[in-house]
N, C-alpha and C. Protein backbone atom coordinates (compact mmCIF):
# COMPACT_ATOMS: atom_id res chain seq x y z
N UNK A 1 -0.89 -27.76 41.00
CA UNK A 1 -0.77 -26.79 39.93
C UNK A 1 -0.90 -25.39 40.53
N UNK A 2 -0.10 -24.83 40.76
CA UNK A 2 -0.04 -23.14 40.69
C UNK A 2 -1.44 -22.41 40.73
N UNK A 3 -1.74 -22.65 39.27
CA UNK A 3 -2.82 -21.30 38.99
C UNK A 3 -3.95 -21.81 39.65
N UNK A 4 -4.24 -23.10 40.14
CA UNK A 4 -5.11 -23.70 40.90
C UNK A 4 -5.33 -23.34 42.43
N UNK A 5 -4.09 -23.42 42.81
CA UNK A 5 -4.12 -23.26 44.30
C UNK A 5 -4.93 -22.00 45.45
N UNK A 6 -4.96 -20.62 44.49
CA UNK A 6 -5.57 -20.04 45.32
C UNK A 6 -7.82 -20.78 45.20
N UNK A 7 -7.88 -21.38 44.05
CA UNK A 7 -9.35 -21.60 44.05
C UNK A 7 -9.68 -23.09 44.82
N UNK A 8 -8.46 -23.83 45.48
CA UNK A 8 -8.44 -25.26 46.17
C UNK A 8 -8.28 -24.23 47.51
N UNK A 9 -7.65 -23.29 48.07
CA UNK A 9 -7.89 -22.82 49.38
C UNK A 9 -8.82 -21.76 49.36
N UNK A 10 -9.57 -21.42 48.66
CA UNK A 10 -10.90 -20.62 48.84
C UNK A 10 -10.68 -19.58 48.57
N UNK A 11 -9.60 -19.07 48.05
CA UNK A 11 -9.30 -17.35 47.57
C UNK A 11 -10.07 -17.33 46.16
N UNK A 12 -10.45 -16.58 45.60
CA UNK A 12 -11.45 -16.45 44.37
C UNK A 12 -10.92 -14.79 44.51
N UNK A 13 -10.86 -14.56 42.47
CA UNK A 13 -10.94 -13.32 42.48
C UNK A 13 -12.57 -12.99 42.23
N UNK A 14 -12.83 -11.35 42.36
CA UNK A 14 -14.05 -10.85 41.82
C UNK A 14 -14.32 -9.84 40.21
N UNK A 15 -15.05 -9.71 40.09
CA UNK A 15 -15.05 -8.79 38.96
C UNK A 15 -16.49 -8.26 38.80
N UNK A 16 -16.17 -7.27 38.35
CA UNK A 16 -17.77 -6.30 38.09
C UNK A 16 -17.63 -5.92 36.77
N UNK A 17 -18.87 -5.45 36.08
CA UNK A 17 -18.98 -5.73 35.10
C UNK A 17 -20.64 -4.58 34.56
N UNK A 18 -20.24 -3.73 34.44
CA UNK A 18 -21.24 -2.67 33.97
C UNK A 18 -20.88 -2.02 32.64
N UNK A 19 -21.87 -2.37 31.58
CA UNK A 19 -21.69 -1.43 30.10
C UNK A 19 -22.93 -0.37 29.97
N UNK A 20 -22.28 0.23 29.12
CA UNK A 20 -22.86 1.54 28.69
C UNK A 20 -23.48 2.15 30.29
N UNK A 21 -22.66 2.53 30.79
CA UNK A 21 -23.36 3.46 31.99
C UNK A 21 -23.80 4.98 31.70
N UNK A 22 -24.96 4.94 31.89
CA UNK A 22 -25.19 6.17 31.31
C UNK A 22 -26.24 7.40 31.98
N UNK A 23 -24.83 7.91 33.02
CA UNK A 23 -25.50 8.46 34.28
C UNK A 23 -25.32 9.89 33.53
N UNK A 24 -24.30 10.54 32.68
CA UNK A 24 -24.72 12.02 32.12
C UNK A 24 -25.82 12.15 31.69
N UNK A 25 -26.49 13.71 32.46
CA UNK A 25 -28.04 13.75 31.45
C UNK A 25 -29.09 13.60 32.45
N UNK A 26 -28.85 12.30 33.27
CA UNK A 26 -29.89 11.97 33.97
C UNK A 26 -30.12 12.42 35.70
N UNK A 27 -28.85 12.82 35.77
CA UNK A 27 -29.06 13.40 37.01
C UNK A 27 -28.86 14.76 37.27
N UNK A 28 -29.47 15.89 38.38
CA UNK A 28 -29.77 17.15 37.75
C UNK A 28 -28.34 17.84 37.44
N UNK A 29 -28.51 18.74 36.47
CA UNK A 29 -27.49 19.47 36.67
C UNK A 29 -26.12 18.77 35.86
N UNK A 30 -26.83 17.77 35.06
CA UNK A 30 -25.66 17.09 34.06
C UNK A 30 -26.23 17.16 32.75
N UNK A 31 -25.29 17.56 31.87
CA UNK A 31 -25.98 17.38 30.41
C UNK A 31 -25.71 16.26 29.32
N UNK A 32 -26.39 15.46 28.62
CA UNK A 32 -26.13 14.43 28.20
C UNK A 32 -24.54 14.20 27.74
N UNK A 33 -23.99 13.15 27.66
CA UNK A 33 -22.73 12.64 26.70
C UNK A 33 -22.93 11.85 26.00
N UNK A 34 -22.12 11.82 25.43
CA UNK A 34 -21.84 11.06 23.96
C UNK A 34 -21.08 9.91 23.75
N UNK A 35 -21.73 8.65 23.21
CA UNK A 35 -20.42 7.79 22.85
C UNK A 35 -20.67 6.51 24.22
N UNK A 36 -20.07 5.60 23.67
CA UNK A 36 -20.01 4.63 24.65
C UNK A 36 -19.12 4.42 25.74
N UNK A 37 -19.69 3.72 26.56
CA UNK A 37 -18.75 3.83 28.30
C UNK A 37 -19.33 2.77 29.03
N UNK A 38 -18.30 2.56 30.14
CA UNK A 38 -18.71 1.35 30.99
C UNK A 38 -17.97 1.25 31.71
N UNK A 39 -18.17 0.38 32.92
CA UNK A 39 -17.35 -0.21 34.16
C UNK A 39 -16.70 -1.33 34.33
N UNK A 40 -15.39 -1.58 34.49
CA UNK A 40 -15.42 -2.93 35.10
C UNK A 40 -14.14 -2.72 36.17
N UNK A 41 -14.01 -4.12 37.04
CA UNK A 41 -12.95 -3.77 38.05
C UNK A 41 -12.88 -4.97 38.93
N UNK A 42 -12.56 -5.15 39.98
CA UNK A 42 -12.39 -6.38 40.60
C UNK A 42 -11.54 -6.38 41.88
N UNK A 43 -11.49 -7.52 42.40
CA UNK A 43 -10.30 -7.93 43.76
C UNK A 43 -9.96 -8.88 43.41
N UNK A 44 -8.39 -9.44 43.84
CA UNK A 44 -8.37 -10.70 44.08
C UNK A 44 -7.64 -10.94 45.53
N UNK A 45 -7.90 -12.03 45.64
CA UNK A 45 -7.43 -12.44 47.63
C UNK A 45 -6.36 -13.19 47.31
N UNK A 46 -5.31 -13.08 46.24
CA UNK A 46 -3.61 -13.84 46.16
C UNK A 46 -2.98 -12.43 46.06
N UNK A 47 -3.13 -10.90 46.48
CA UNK A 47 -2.24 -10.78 46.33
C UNK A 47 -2.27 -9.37 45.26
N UNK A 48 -2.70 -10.39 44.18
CA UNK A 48 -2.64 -8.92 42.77
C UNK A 48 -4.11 -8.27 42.96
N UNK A 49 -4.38 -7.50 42.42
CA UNK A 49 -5.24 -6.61 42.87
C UNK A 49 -6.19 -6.78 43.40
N UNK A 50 -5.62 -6.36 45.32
CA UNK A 50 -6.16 -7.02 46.24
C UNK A 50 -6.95 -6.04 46.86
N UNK A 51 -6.51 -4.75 45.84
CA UNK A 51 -7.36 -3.59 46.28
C UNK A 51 -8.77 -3.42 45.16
N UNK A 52 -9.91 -3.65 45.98
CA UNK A 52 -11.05 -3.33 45.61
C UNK A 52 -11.05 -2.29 44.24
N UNK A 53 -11.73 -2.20 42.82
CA UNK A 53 -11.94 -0.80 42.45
C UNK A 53 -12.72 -0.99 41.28
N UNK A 54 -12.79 0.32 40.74
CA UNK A 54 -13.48 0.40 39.35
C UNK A 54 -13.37 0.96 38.40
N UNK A 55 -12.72 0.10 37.44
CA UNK A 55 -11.61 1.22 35.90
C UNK A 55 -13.14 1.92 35.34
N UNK A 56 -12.18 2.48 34.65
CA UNK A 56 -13.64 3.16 33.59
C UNK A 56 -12.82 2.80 31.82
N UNK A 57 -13.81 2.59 30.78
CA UNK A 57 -13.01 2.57 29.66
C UNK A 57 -14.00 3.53 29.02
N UNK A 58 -13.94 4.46 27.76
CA UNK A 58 -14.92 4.67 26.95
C UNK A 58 -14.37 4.86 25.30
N UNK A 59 -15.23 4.95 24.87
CA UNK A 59 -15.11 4.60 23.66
C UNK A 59 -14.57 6.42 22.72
N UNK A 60 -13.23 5.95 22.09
CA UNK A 60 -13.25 7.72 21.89
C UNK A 60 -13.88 7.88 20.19
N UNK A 61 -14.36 8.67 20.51
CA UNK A 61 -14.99 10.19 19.13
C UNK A 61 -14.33 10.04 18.18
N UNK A 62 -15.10 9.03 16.91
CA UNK A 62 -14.06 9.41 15.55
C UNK A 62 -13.60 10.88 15.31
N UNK A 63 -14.31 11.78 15.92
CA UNK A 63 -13.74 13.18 15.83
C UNK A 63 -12.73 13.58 16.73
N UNK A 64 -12.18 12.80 17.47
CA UNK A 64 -11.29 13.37 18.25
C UNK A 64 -9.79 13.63 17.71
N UNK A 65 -9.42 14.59 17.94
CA UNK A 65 -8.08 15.49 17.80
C UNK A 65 -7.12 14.37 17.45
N UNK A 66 -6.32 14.19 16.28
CA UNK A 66 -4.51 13.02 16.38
C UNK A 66 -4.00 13.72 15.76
N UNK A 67 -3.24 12.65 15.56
CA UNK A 67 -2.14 12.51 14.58
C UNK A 67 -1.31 11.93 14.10
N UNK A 68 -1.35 11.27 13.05
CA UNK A 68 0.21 10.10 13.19
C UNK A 68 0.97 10.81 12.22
N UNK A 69 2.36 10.06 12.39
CA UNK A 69 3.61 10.87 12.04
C UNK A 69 4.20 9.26 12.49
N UNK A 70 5.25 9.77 11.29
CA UNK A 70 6.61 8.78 11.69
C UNK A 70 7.58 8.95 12.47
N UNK A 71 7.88 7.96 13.28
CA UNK A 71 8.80 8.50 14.29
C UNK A 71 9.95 8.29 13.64
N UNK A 72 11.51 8.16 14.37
CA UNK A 72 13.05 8.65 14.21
C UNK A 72 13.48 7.42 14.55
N UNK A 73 12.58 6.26 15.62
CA UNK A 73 12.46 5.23 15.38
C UNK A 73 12.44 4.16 14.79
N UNK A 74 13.11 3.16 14.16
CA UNK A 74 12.64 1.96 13.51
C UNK A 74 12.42 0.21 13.92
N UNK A 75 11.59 -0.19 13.10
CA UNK A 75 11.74 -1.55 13.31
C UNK A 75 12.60 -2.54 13.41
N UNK A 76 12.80 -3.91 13.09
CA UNK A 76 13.34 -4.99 13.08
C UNK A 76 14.25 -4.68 11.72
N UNK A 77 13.09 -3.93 10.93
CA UNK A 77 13.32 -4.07 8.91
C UNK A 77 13.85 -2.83 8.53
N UNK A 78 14.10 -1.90 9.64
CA UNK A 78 14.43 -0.88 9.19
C UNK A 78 13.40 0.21 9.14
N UNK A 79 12.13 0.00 9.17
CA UNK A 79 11.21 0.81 8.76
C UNK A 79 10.34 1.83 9.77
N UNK A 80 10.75 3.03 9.97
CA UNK A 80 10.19 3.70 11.09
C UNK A 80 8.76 3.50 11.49
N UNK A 81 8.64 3.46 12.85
CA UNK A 81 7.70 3.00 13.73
C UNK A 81 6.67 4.41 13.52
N UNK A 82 5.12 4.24 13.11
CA UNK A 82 4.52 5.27 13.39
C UNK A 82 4.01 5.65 14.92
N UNK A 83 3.82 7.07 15.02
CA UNK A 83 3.35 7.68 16.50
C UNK A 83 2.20 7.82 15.78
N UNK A 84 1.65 7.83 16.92
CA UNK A 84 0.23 8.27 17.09
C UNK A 84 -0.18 9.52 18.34
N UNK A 85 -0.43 10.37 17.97
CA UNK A 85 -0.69 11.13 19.43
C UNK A 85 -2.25 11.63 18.94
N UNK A 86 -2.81 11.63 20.67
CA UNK A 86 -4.17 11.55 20.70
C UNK A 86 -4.68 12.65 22.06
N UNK A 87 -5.23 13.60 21.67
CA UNK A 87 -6.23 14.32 22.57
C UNK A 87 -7.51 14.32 22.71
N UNK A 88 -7.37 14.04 24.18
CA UNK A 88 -8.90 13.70 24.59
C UNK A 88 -9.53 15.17 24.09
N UNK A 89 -11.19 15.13 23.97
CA UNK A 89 -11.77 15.64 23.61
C UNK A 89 -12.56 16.40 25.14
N UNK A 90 -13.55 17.56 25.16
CA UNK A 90 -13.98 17.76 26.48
C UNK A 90 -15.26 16.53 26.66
N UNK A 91 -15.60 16.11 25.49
CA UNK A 91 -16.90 15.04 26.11
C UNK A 91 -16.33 14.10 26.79
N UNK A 92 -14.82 13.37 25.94
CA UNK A 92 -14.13 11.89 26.63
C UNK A 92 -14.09 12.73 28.33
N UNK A 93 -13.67 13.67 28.38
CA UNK A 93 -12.76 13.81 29.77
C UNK A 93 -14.16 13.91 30.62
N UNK A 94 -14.90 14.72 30.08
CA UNK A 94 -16.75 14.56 30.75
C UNK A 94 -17.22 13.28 30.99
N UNK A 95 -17.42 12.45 30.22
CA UNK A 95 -17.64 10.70 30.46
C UNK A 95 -16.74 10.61 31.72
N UNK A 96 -15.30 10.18 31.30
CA UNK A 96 -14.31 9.85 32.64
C UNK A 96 -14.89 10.26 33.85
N UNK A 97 -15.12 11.74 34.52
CA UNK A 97 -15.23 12.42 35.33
C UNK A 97 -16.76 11.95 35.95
N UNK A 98 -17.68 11.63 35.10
CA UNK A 98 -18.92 11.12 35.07
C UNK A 98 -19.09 9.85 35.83
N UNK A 99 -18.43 9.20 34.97
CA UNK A 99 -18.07 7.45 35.49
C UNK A 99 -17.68 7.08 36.37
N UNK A 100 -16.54 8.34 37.39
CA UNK A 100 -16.18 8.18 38.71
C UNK A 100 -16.70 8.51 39.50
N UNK A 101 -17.60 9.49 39.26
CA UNK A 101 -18.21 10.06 40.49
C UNK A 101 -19.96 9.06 40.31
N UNK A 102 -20.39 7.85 39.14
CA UNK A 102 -21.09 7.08 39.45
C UNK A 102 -20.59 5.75 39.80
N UNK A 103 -19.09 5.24 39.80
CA UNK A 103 -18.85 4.30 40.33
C UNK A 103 -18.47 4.39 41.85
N UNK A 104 -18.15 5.74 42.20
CA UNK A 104 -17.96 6.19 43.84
C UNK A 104 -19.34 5.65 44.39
N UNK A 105 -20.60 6.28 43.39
CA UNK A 105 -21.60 6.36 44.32
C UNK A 105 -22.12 5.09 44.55
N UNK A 106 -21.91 3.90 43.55
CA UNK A 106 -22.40 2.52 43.14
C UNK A 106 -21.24 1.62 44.17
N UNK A 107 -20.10 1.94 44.57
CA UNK A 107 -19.74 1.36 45.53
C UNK A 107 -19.72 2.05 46.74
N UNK A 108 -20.09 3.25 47.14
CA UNK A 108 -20.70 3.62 48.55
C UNK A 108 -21.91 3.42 48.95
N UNK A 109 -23.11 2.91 47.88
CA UNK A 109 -24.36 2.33 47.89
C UNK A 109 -24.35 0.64 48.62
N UNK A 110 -23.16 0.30 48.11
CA UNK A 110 -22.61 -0.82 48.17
C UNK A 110 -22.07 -1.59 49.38
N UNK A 111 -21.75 -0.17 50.44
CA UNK A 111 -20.98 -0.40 51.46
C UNK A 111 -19.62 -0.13 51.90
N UNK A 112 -19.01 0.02 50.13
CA UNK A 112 -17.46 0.54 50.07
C UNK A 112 -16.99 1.73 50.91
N UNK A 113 -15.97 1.94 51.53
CA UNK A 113 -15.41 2.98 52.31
C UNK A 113 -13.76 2.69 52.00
N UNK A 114 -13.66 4.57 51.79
CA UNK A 114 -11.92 5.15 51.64
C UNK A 114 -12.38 4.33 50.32
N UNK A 115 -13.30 5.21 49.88
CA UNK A 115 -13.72 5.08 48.46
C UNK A 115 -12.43 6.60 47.94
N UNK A 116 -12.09 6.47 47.10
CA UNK A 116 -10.86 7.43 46.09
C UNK A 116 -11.03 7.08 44.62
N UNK A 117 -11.23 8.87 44.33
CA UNK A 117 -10.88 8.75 42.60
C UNK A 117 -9.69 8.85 41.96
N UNK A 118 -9.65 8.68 40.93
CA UNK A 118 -8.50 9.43 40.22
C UNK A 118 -9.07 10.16 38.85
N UNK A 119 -8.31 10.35 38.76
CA UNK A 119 -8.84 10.74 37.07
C UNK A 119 -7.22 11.45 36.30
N UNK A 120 -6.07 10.47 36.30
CA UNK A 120 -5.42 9.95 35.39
C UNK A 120 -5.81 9.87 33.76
N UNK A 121 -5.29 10.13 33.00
CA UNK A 121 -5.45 9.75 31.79
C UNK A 121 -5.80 8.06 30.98
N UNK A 122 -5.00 7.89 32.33
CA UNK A 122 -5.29 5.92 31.83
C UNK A 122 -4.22 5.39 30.52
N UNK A 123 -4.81 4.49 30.00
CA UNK A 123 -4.04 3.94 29.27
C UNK A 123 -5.00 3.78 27.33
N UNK A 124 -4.59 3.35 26.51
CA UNK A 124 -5.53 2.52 25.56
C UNK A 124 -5.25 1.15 25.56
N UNK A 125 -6.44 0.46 25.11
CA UNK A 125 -6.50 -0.81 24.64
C UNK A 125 -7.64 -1.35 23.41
N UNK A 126 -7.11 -2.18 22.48
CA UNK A 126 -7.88 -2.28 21.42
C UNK A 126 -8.45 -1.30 20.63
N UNK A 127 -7.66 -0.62 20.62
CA UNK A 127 -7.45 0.13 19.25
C UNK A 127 -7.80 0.10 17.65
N UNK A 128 -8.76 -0.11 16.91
CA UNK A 128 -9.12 -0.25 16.09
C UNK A 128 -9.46 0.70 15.03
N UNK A 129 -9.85 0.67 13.61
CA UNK A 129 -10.19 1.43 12.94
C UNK A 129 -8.71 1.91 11.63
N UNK A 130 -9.27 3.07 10.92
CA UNK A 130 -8.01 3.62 10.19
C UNK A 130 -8.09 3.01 8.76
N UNK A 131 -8.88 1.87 8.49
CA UNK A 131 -9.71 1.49 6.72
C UNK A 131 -11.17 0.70 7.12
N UNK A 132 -12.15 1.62 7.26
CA UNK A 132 -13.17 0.75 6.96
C UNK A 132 -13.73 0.19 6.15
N UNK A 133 -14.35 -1.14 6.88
CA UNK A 133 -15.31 -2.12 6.14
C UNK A 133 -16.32 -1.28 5.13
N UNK A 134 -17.04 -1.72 4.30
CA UNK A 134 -18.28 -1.64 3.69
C UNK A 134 -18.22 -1.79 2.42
N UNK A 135 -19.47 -1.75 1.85
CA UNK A 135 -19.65 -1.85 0.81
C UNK A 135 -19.44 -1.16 -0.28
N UNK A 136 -19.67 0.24 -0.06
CA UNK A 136 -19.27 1.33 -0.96
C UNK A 136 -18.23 1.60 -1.10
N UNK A 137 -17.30 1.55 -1.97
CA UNK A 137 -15.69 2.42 -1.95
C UNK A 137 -15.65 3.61 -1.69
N UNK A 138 -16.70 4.70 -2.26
CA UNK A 138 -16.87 5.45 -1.99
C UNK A 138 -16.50 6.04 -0.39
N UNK A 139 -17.21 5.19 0.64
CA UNK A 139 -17.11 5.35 1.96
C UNK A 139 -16.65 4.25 2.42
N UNK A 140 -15.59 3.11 2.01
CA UNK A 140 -14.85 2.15 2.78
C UNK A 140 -13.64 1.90 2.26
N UNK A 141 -12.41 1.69 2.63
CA UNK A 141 -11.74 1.41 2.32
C UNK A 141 -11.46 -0.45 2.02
N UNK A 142 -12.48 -0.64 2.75
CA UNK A 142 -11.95 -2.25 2.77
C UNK A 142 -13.64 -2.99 2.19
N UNK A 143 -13.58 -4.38 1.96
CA UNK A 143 -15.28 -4.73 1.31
C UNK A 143 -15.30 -5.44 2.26
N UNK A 144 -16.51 -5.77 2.97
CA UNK A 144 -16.93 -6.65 4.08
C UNK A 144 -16.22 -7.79 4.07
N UNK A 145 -15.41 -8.58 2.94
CA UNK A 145 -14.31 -9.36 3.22
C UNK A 145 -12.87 -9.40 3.11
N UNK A 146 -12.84 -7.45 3.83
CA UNK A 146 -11.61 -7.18 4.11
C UNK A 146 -10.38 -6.77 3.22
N UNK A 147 -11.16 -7.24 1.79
CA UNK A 147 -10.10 -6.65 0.50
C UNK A 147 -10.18 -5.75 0.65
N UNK A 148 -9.13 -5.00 0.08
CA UNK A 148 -9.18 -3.48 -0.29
C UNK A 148 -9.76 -3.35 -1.57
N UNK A 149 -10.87 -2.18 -1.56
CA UNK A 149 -11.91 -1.99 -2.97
C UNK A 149 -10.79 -1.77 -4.08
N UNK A 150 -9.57 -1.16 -3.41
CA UNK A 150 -8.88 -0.25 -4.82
C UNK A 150 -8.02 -1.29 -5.22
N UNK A 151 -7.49 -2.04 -4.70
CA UNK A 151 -6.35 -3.19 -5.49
C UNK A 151 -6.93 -4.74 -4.72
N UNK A 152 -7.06 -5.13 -5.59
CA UNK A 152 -7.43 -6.60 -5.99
C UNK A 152 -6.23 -7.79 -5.52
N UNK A 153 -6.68 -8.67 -4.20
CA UNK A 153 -5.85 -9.41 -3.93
C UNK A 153 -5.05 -8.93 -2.64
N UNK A 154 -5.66 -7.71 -2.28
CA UNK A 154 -4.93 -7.32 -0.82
C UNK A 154 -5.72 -7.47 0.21
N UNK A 155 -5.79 -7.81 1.18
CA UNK A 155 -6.49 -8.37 2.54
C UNK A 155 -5.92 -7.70 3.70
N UNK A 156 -6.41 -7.16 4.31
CA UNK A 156 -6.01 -6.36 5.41
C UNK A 156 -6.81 -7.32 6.53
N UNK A 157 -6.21 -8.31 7.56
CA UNK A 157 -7.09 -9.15 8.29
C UNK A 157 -6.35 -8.84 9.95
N UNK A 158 -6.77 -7.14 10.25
CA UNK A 158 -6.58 -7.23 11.58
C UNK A 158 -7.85 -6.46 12.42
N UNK A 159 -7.79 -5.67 12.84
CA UNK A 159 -8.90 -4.32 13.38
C UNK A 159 -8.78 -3.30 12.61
N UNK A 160 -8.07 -3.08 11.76
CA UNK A 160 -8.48 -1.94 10.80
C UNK A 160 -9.58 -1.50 10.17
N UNK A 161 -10.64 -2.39 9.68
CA UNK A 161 -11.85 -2.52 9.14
C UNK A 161 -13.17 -1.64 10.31
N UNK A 162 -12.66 -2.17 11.41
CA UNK A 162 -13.56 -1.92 12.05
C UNK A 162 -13.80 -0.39 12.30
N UNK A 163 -14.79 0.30 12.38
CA UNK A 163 -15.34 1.97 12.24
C UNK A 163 -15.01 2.67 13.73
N UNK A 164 -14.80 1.48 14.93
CA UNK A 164 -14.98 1.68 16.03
C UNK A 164 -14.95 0.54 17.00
N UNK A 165 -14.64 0.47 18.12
CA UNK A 165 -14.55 -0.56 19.02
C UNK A 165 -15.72 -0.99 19.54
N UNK A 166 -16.53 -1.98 20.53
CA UNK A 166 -17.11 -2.37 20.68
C UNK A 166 -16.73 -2.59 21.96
N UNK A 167 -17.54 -3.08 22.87
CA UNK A 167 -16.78 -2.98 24.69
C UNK A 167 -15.43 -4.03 24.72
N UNK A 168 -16.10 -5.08 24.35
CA UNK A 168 -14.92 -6.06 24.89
C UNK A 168 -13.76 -6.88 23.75
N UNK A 169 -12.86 -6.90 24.32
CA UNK A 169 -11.38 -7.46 23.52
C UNK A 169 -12.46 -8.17 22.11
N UNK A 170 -11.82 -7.72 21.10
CA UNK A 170 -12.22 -7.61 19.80
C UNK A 170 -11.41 -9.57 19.07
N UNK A 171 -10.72 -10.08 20.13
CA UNK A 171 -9.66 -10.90 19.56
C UNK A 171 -10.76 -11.92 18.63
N UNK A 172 -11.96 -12.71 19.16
CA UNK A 172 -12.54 -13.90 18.51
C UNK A 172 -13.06 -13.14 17.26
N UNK A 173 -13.76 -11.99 17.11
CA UNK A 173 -13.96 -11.29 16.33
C UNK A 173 -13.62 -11.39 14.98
N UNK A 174 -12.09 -11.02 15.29
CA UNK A 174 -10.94 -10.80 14.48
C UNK A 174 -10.94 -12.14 13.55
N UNK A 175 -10.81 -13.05 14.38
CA UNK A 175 -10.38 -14.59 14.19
C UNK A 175 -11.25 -14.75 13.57
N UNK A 176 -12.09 -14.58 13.59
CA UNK A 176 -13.65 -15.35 12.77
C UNK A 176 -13.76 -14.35 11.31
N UNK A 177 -13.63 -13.41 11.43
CA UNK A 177 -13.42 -12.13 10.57
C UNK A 177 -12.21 -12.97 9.05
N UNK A 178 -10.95 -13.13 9.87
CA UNK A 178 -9.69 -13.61 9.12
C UNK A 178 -9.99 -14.54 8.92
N UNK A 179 -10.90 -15.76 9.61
CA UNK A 179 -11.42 -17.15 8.85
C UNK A 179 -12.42 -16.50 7.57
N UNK A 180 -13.56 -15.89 7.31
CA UNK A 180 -14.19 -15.87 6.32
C UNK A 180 -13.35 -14.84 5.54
N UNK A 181 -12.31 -14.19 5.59
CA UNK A 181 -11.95 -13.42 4.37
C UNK A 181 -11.32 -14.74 3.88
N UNK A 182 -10.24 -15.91 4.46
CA UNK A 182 -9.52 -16.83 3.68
C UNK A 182 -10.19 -17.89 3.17
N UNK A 183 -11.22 -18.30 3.50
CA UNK A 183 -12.47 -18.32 2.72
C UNK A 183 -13.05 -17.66 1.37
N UNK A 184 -13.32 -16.53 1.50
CA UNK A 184 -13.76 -15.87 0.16
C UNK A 184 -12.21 -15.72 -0.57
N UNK A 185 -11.49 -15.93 -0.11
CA UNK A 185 -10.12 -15.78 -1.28
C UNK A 185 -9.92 -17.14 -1.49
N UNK A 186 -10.16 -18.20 -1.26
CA UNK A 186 -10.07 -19.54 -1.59
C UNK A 186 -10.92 -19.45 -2.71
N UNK A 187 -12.42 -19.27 -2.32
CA UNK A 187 -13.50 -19.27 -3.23
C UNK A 187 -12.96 -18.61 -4.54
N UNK A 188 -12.31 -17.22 -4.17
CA UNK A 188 -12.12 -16.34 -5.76
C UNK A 188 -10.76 -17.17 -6.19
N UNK A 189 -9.87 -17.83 -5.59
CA UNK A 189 -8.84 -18.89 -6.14
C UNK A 189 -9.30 -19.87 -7.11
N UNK A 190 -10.37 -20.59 -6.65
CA UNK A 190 -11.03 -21.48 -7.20
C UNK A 190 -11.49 -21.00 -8.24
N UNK A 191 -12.23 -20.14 -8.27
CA UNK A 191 -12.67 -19.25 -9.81
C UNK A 191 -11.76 -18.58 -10.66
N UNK A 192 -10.79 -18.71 -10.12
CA UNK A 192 -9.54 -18.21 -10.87
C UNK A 192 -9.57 -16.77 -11.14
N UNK A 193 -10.15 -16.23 -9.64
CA UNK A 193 -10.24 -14.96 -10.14
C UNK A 193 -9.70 -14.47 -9.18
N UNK A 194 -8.68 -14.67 -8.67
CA UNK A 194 -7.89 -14.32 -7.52
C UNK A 194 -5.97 -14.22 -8.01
């Protein structure tokens, strides 16, 4: 089998694995940041990233700068694709800048050499938010089982609910999330109040 073969000849990938690092603040001459952050990164000996390193992800600022707009673009259905455009804030780009110059130092502690930063913009992943959960309508758009407070019988069952991300891939989350909303809509079926 393929995906077997490099762990039957002894190649193994690695991975590291640091949350909430939280070196702004604490060392002189830095002033605290904001918001969540962390490390992870890895090698592998087949080949794909065979170069040693250490991403940074952090978590961005419900206050940070967008915008969505419809693009000129459309779907499958016809229906234009929304943009989203997003500016980092000076704390996100402070974290980033933070995170490299403590994962430089955490792998030159380490032994690492032709240690190199970048500080690229990067990419996103898991993206969440845009109707939150809760209880109040007042302040949620959605009720802890994902209906929408204002119309009765609508279910929004993806990451929208959520206020904010959490470190890692949100997917079982989700799944378990979309099992108890079809649940409580069975239940209000049954009562005939669905």
């Amino acid at each position: 089998m393929p995906l077997l073969r490099p762990v039957r000849e002894g190649l193994r990938h690695t991975f590291i694995f640091q949350r909430r690092v939280h070196h702004g603040g604490r060392r002189a001459g830095h002033r605290p940041l904001h918001a969540g952050r962390g490390h992870h990164g890895g090698a592998g000996a087949d080949g794909r990233g065979a170069e040693p390193g250490a991403r940074r992800a952090v978590r961005r600022s419900r206050h940070a700068p967008g915008r969505r707009g419809l693009s000129s673009v459309v779907d499958a259905w016809g229906i234009p694709v929304v943009r989203i455009h997003l500016t980092p804030r000076e704390n996100e780009i402070a974290m980033l800048r933070d995170m490299a110059d403590a994962a430089a130092e955490m792998l030159e502690a380490a032994g690492g050499r032709d240690i190199r930063q970048t500080h690229g913009r990067g990419g996103v992943a898991h993206e969440l938010g845009g109707a939150r959960m809760g209880v109040d309508p007042k302040r949620a758009v959605l009720t802890p089982f994902q209906r929408l407070h204002d119309i009765a019988n609508v279910y929004v069952l993806d990451g929208s609910g959520f206020p904010s991300s959490a470190w890692q891939n949100p997917t079982l989350t989700l799944m378990s999330l979309a099992v108890r909303s079809c649940d409580h809509l069975l239940d209000q079926w049954k009562k005939g109040e669905a």
